[in-house]
Tab-separated table of C-alpha atoms in Angstrom:
chain	number	residue	atom	x	y	z
M	29	GLY	CA	-27.295	7.837	-0.178
M	30	LYS	CA	-27.806	7.421	-3.710
M	31	LEU	CA	-30.849	7.269	-5.963
M	32	SER	CA	-30.730	5.782	-9.342
M	33	PHE	CA	-32.687	7.638	-12.261
M	34	GLY	CA	-32.811	7.102	-15.975
M	35	LEU	CA	-32.866	9.775	-19.030
M	36	ASP	CA	-36.670	9.642	-18.951
M	37	ASP	CA	-36.481	11.332	-15.562
M	38	VAL	CA	-34.100	14.402	-16.526
M	39	CYS	CA	-35.821	17.570	-17.636
M	40	GLY	CA	-35.985	18.624	-21.279
M	41	GLU	CA	-33.258	21.472	-20.797
M	42	SER	CA	-31.264	19.519	-19.341
M	43	ARG	CA	-31.534	16.212	-21.057
M	44	ALA	CA	-30.491	18.775	-24.300
M	45	ALA	CA	-27.465	19.811	-22.261
M	46	GLY	CA	-26.118	16.542	-20.935
M	47	LEU	CA	-25.280	15.119	-17.445
M	48	TYR	CA	-22.037	14.102	-16.845
M	49	GLU	CA	-20.155	13.015	-13.975
M	50	GLY	CA	-19.835	15.599	-10.859
M	51	ASP	CA	-22.566	17.668	-12.226
M	52	GLU	CA	-24.527	19.108	-9.403
M	53	VAL	CA	-28.647	18.446	-10.161
M	54	SER	CA	-31.845	19.229	-8.178
M	55	PHE	CA	-34.711	16.709	-8.053
M	56	ARG	CA	-37.890	15.147	-6.570
M	57	GLU	CA	-38.073	11.708	-4.675
M	58	ALA	CA	-40.344	9.572	-6.364
M	59	THR	CA	-41.344	6.294	-5.518
M	60	ASP	CA	-42.426	3.458	-7.710
M	61	ALA	CA	-45.721	2.250	-7.347
M	62	ALA	CA	-45.116	-1.357	-8.304
M	63	THR	CA	-41.835	-2.004	-6.701
M	64	GLY	CA	-41.719	0.374	-3.768
M	65	ALA	CA	-37.940	1.498	-5.235
M	66	VAL	CA	-36.885	5.181	-4.312
M	67	GLY	CA	-35.292	7.057	-7.155
M	68	ALA	CA	-34.993	10.336	-8.532
M	69	ALA	CA	-37.512	12.525	-10.600
M	70	ASP	CA	-37.614	15.809	-12.630
M	71	VAL	CA	-34.071	16.011	-12.664
M	72	ARG	CA	-32.437	19.408	-13.222
M	73	LEU	CA	-28.997	20.455	-14.279
M	74	GLU	CA	-28.007	23.238	-11.933
M	75	ALA	CA	-24.388	23.505	-12.477
M	76	GLN	CA	-21.753	21.784	-14.918
M	77	LYS	CA	-18.259	20.155	-13.752
M	78	VAL	CA	-15.609	21.093	-16.067
M	79	ASN	CA	-12.450	19.558	-16.013
M	80	ARG	CA	-9.132	20.604	-17.316
M	81	GLY	CA	-6.684	18.450	-18.448
M	82	PHE	CA	-3.648	17.641	-21.640
M	83	VAL	CA	-3.996	15.162	-24.439
M	84	LEU	CA	-1.463	12.166	-24.069
M	85	SER	CA	-1.799	10.143	-27.381
M	86	LEU	CA	-3.643	10.019	-30.233
M	87	ARG	CA	-3.985	6.368	-32.282
M	88	ASP	CA	-6.781	4.627	-34.241
M	89	GLY	CA	-9.286	7.691	-34.041
M	90	HIS	CA	-9.217	7.541	-30.121
M	91	GLY	CA	-7.273	9.521	-27.702
M	92	LEU	CA	-5.731	9.208	-24.214
M	93	LEU	CA	-6.035	12.885	-21.873
M	94	ARG	CA	-4.676	13.310	-18.449
M	95	GLY	CA	-6.602	15.591	-16.052
M	96	GLU	CA	-4.572	18.583	-14.649
M	97	ALA	CA	-5.249	16.914	-10.611
M	98	GLY	CA	-3.586	13.777	-12.109
M	99	GLY	CA	-4.951	10.259	-11.979
M	100	ALA	CA	-5.775	7.470	-14.277
M	101	PRO	CA	-6.029	8.673	-18.358
M	102	LEU	CA	-9.305	8.685	-19.837
M	103	SER	CA	-9.701	7.760	-23.390
M	104	PHE	CA	-11.735	10.230	-25.716
M	105	ALA	CA	-13.114	9.575	-29.401
M	106	ALA	CA	-10.464	11.958	-31.669
M	107	SER	CA	-13.283	13.169	-33.721
M	108	SER	CA	-14.755	15.197	-31.384
M	109	LEU	CA	-12.155	17.725	-31.687
M	110	LEU	CA	-10.589	17.693	-34.811
M	111	GLY	CA	-7.320	19.055	-35.054
M	112	VAL	CA	-6.376	17.732	-31.546
M	113	ARG	CA	-2.758	17.031	-30.898
M	114	PRO	CA	-0.597	15.579	-28.163
M	115	ARG	CA	0.511	17.843	-25.618
M	116	ASP	CA	-2.838	20.206	-26.332
M	117	GLU	CA	-4.709	21.635	-23.315
M	118	VAL	CA	-8.268	21.108	-22.981
M	119	GLU	CA	-11.616	21.340	-20.772
M	120	TYR	CA	-13.842	17.988	-20.772
M	121	ARG	CA	-16.578	16.905	-18.997
M	122	ARG	CA	-16.076	13.847	-17.460
M	123	ALA	CA	-18.206	10.733	-18.714
M	124	SER	CA	-18.347	6.383	-19.031
M	125	ASP	CA	-17.325	4.853	-22.305
M	126	ALA	CA	-21.047	3.878	-23.804
M	127	LYS	CA	-19.224	0.198	-24.915
M	128	THR	CA	-17.091	-0.572	-21.897
M	129	GLY	CA	-18.677	1.443	-19.134
M	130	ARG	CA	-15.050	2.770	-17.968
M	131	PRO	CA	-14.392	6.604	-17.136
M	132	ALA	CA	-13.950	8.572	-20.630
M	133	ALA	CA	-13.618	12.841	-21.643
M	134	ALA	CA	-16.815	13.862	-23.429
M	135	GLN	CA	-17.258	17.634	-24.662
M	136	LEU	CA	-13.977	18.653	-25.358
M	137	ARG	CA	-12.711	21.996	-26.348
M	138	ARG	CA	-9.231	23.247	-26.882
M	139	LEU	CA	-7.674	25.615	-24.657
M	140	PRO	CA	-5.003	27.998	-25.254
M	141	ALA	CA	-1.579	27.013	-24.704
M	142	GLY	CA	-0.582	27.917	-21.090
M	143	SER	CA	-3.809	27.852	-19.371
M	144	LEU	CA	-2.720	24.867	-17.228
M	145	VAL	CA	-0.096	25.098	-14.631
M	146	LEU	CA	1.292	21.590	-14.667
M	147	GLU	CA	4.337	22.462	-12.449
M	148	TRP	CA	4.722	24.536	-9.605
M	149	VAL	CA	8.303	25.931	-8.967
M	150	SER	CA	8.981	27.406	-5.609
M	151	PRO	CA	10.684	30.349	-4.961
M	152	ARG	CA	13.336	28.887	-2.551
M	153	TRP	CA	16.892	28.114	-3.757
M	154	TRP	CA	18.541	24.383	-2.714
M	155	GLU	CA	22.170	23.779	-2.707
M	156	ALA	CA	22.885	20.106	-3.772
M	157	VAL	CA	25.277	17.631	-5.521
M	158	VAL	CA	24.224	15.681	-9.146
M	159	ARG	CA	24.452	11.834	-8.205
M	160	ILE	CA	22.724	11.031	-11.047
M	161	ALA	CA	23.206	12.907	-14.170
M	162	PRO	CA	19.740	12.897	-16.496
M	163	ALA	CA	19.819	11.056	-19.881
M	164	ALA	CA	19.205	13.469	-22.701
M	165	PRO	CA	16.165	13.521	-25.062
M	166	ARG	CA	16.004	11.596	-28.133
M	167	GLY	CA	15.322	14.044	-30.875
M	168	ARG	CA	14.408	17.108	-29.016
M	169	GLY	CA	15.699	19.830	-26.442
M	170	GLY	CA	14.585	20.915	-23.163
M	171	GLY	CA	13.525	19.068	-19.875
M	172	ALA	CA	10.317	18.794	-17.438
M	173	ARG	CA	8.896	21.891	-18.383
M	174	ASP	CA	7.981	20.981	-22.337
M	175	GLY	CA	7.252	17.380	-21.613
M	176	ALA	CA	10.669	15.424	-22.698
M	177	ALA	CA	11.133	14.603	-18.760
M	178	GLN	CA	9.056	11.261	-19.717
M	179	SER	CA	11.049	10.733	-22.975
M	180	CYS	CA	14.841	10.890	-21.137
M	181	GLY	CA	16.154	8.942	-17.999
M	182	ALA	CA	15.611	11.010	-14.814
M	183	GLY	CA	18.292	12.295	-12.728
M	184	SER	CA	18.653	12.719	-8.806
M	185	VAL	CA	20.614	15.484	-6.769
M	186	GLU	CA	21.556	14.747	-2.793
M	187	LEU	CA	20.444	18.084	-0.800
M	188	LEU	CA	22.955	19.603	0.985
M	189	GLY	CA	20.623	21.969	2.271
M	190	PRO	CA	18.610	25.200	1.482
M	191	LEU	CA	20.616	28.613	0.642
M	192	PRO	CA	19.858	31.572	2.743
M	193	PHE	CA	16.962	33.714	1.807
M	194	ALA	CA	18.641	36.633	0.340
M	195	ALA	CA	21.221	34.177	-1.470
M	196	SER	CA	20.942	33.780	-5.219
M	197	ALA	CA	21.498	30.795	-7.281
M	198	ALA	CA	24.939	31.914	-8.454
M	199	ALA	CA	25.936	32.886	-4.952
M	200	ALA	CA	26.633	29.612	-3.217
M	201	PRO	CA	29.715	28.445	-6.182
M	202	LEU	CA	31.171	32.162	-6.151
M	203	ALA	CA	31.686	31.449	-2.270
M	204	ARG	CA	33.106	28.410	-3.118
M	205	ALA	CA	35.660	29.610	-5.396
M	206	ALA	CA	36.715	32.355	-2.892
M	207	GLY	CA	37.421	29.707	-0.829
M	208	GLY	CA	34.892	28.934	1.547
M	209	ALA	CA	34.901	26.415	4.193
M	210	ASP	CA	33.657	23.721	1.970
M	211	SER	CA	35.478	24.289	-0.872
M	212	ASP	CA	38.197	22.327	-2.894
M	213	LYS	CA	41.735	23.334	-1.561
């Protein structure tokens, strides 16, 4: 079940550290003598929930970030982390915006580049035919690994099948060039 509590129910050290969504706490159950309502008292922080993600954008003193697990972007005050830029990797605590009540990020801390794994590449190779060529990004090179995929048109491939386990990416084209069964003669 859920029990409510207020800031005055949080113990001193835990109040100073702050409580955020996902934190683990311990508490004593309390019953209000006047109303009979049951709530939490003497709330103590046991373990902080720290999330990681990357900055999407900055505008007018506010920013948006996306957690490494995806989901809706979270807003944050850009002044909470000076010098932050889009694509910076950060860790943060999940909170609620005081004005809107919407989910937000707080206590941001910049992480070293490469701290987050945002794409996992399978070791398995596939043979395919390009059906729609990707549009080139405007103003910069690269692809999905440097974030450019969001600024260019996506391509698509038609899968022909997995390459044999021992085959390398170069083996299939060489086999076809040598007159394999599927080659153009």
